[in-house]
C-alpha angles and dihedrals in degrees: 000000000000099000091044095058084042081050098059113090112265089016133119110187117188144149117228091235083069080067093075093248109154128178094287093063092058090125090058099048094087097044088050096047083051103055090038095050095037087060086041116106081196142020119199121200116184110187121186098168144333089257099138091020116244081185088133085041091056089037091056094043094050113045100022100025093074084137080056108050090059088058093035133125127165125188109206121199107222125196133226092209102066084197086064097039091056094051084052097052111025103128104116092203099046081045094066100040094049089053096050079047091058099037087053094046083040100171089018089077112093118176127205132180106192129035099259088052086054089055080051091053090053102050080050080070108094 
């Protein structure tokens, strides 16, 4: 996603990993998010599931990102099977913070289920 987005003409498209930051920089990760999103015309979030949590990065965004979320896209992977889509998001906790996320981006939310719906989320970013 990352290199389409990079791909686009006046576009730099980049992850902060990318930034160098390891487990030792922890305290640094916010304020950089911060400096980098607060310079971003666009942020583009693409979630697929909660396998790994992000439960405290849906929680940030939403209650101290407010600069964010007016800048804000996700691009949420949705599943025919509701069994599966269950399994993929099942994190109470990620699940409401996610929703508040997507009540608060409102139109900014675009979802996709295969891979070539995902490179038609993408074209909907302005």
């Amino acid at each position: 996603m990352c290199a389409r987005l990079d791909d686009r003409r006046d576009a730099v498209g980049f992850r902060v990993e990318e930034f160098g930051f390891d487990a030792d920089d922890l305290d640094l990760w916010a304020p950089a998010f911060e400096v980098l999103s607060a310079q971003a015309t666009w942020v583009v979030g693409v979630i697929e599931d909660f396998d790994g949590g992000h439960v405290w990065e849906l929680g940030y965004l939403y209650r101290q990102q407010t600069v964010v979320r007016d800048v804000l896209w996700i691009l949420k992977r949705v599943y025919d099977d509701p069994e599966k889509q269950r399994a993929k998001y099942e994190n109470g906790m990620a699940v409401s913070h996610l929703a508040a996320l997507e009540n608060a981006v409102d139109e900014r939310v675009v979802e996709w289920a295969t891979t070539d719906e995902l490179d038609g989320a993408v074209d909907r970013i302005p």
